[in-house]
CSV table of C-alpha atoms in Angstrom, one decimal:
chain,number,residue,atom,x,y,z
A,1,MET,CA,118.2,127.9,96.8
A,2,LEU,CA,114.6,126.9,97.2
A,3,LYS,CA,113.4,130.6,96.3
A,4,GLU,CA,115.7,130.4,93.1
A,5,ARG,CA,113.7,127.3,92.1
A,6,HIS,CA,110.6,128.6,92.9
A,7,GLN,CA,111.7,132.1,90.7
A,8,PHE,CA,112.8,129.6,87.7
A,9,HIS,CA,109.5,127.9,87.7
A,10,LEU,CA,107.7,131.3,87.8
A,11,ASP,CA,110.2,132.9,85.2
A,12,TYR,CA,109.3,130.2,82.4
A,13,GLY,CA,106.1,129.5,83.4
A,14,ILE,CA,105.6,126.3,84.9
A,15,THR,CA,103.1,126.2,87.4
A,16,ASP,CA,101.7,122.5,87.1
A,17,PRO,CA,102.9,120.8,90.4
A,18,ASP,CA,103.6,117.8,88.3
A,19,GLU,CA,105.8,119.7,85.6
A,20,ARG,CA,107.7,121.1,88.6
A,21,ALA,CA,108.3,118.0,90.6
A,22,LYS,CA,109.7,116.2,87.6
A,23,LEU,CA,112.0,119.2,87.1
A,24,GLU,CA,113.3,118.7,91.1
A,25,VAL,CA,113.2,115.3,91.6
A,26,ALA,CA,117.0,115.2,90.2
A,27,ILE,CA,118.1,118.1,92.2
A,28,PRO,CA,118.9,116.2,95.5
A,29,LEU,CA,121.8,113.8,93.5
A,30,GLY,CA,123.9,117.2,93.6
A,31,PHE,CA,123.8,117.0,97.4
A,32,LYS,CA,125.5,113.6,97.1
A,33,VAL,CA,128.6,115.8,98.1
A,34,ASN,CA,127.8,115.7,101.7
A,35,ALA,CA,126.7,112.3,103.1
A,36,ALA,CA,124.2,113.9,105.5
A,37,ALA,CA,122.5,115.9,102.8
A,38,GLY,CA,122.5,113.1,100.4
A,39,THR,CA,119.7,111.9,103.0
A,40,THR,CA,117.5,114.4,101.1
A,41,LEU,CA,116.9,111.9,98.0
A,42,TRP,CA,116.4,109.2,100.2
A,43,ASP,CA,113.6,111.0,102.2
A,44,VAL,CA,112.0,112.5,98.9
A,45,CYS,CA,112.0,108.6,97.5
A,46,ASN,CA,110.6,107.4,101.1
A,47,VAL,CA,107.9,110.2,101.7
A,48,PHE,CA,106.8,110.7,98.4
A,49,SER,CA,106.3,106.9,97.8
A,50,ARG,CA,103.7,106.8,100.4
A,51,PRO,CA,100.5,109.3,99.3
A,52,GLU,CA,98.9,109.3,102.8
A,53,LEU,CA,102.1,110.3,103.9
A,54,VAL,CA,103.0,113.1,101.9
A,55,ARG,CA,99.6,114.4,102.7
A,56,LYS,CA,100.1,114.3,106.2
A,57,ILE,CA,103.4,116.0,106.3
A,58,ARG,CA,101.8,118.7,103.5
A,59,ASP,CA,99.2,119.4,106.2
A,60,GLU,CA,101.4,119.6,109.2
A,61,ILE,CA,103.9,122.1,107.8
A,62,PRO,CA,101.9,124.9,107.1
A,63,ALA,CA,99.8,124.3,110.3
A,64,SER,CA,103.3,124.2,112.5
A,65,ALA,CA,106.3,125.7,110.5
A,66,LEU,CA,104.7,128.4,108.2
A,67,VAL,CA,106.0,131.9,108.9
A,68,SER,CA,104.7,134.1,105.8
A,69,HIS,CA,103.4,132.9,102.4
A,70,GLY,CA,106.4,131.1,101.2
A,71,VAL,CA,108.7,131.4,104.1
A,72,LEU,CA,109.4,128.3,106.7
A,73,SER,CA,110.9,128.4,109.8
A,74,ALA,CA,113.6,125.8,109.8
A,75,ASP,CA,113.6,125.8,114.1
A,76,LYS,CA,109.8,125.1,113.7
A,77,LEU,CA,110.1,122.6,111.0
A,78,ARG,CA,112.6,120.8,113.6
A,79,LEU,CA,110.2,121.6,116.9
A,80,SER,CA,106.8,121.4,115.5
A,81,CYS,CA,106.3,119.0,112.5
A,82,PRO,CA,106.9,115.2,113.9
A,83,ARG,CA,105.4,113.2,111.4
A,84,LEU,CA,108.3,115.0,109.0
A,85,ASN,CA,111.1,114.8,111.7
A,86,LEU,CA,110.1,110.9,112.0
A,87,ALA,CA,110.1,110.5,108.4
A,88,CYS,CA,113.9,111.9,108.0
A,89,LYS,CA,114.7,110.0,111.0
A,90,GLU,CA,113.5,106.8,109.7
A,91,THR,CA,115.0,107.5,106.2
A,92,MET,CA,118.2,107.4,107.7
A,93,ARG,CA,117.5,104.4,109.5
A,94,LEU,CA,116.5,102.6,106.6
A,95,TYR,CA,118.5,103.3,104.1
A,96,VAL,CA,121.5,105.7,105.0
A,97,PRO,CA,124.5,103.6,106.2
A,98,SER,CA,126.1,105.7,108.4
A,99,ALA,CA,126.8,106.1,112.6
A,100,SER,CA,123.5,107.2,114.6
A,101,ALA,CA,123.9,109.5,117.8
A,102,ARG,CA,121.2,109.3,120.3
A,103,LEU,CA,121.0,111.2,123.7
A,104,VAL,CA,119.8,108.9,126.8
A,105,HIS,CA,117.0,111.0,128.2
A,106,GLU,CA,116.6,108.3,130.9
A,107,ASP,CA,118.1,105.3,132.6
A,108,VAL,CA,117.7,102.3,130.4
A,109,LEU,CA,118.7,98.6,130.4
A,110,VAL,CA,119.0,97.2,126.6
A,111,ALA,CA,118.8,93.4,126.2
A,112,ASP,CA,118.6,93.3,130.3
A,113,GLN,CA,122.2,93.5,129.9
A,114,TRP,CA,123.6,97.0,129.3
A,115,LEU,CA,122.6,99.7,131.5
A,116,LEU,CA,122.8,103.4,129.5
A,117,ARG,CA,122.7,106.3,132.3
A,118,LYS,CA,120.4,109.4,131.1
A,119,GLY,CA,123.1,111.9,129.5
A,120,PRO,CA,125.6,110.8,127.2
A,121,ILE,CA,124.8,110.1,123.5
A,122,VAL,CA,125.2,106.8,122.3
A,123,CYS,CA,126.0,105.6,118.7
A,124,GLY,CA,125.6,102.8,116.6
A,125,PHE,CA,126.8,102.1,113.2
A,126,LEU,CA,125.0,100.7,110.4
């Protein structure tokens, strides 16, 4: 889809990034058919409301996940772009009512009351 959108912009001579952004901002609304993909809209709003975060993520992605001109690696985005991933997790924590699952990496005592052993996945419902 991204390549097709990029080609659309080229075909119609839309080269100004601000004009492209105006055309693209509504696209995530169509993702709402899937609750997980629906977080994309909130990710965009959350990240782009913070210019300094946008700059840091824009610096991080080409350095870590760019495979070739215009091609990103999904695996590298997931594994090598901590700011991007943390921004997405923070968006889900703040804005998306859902279950949140986490892997317990080490034994931990929660609220001096509950011992979570290393290994299982725990869920929290928001």
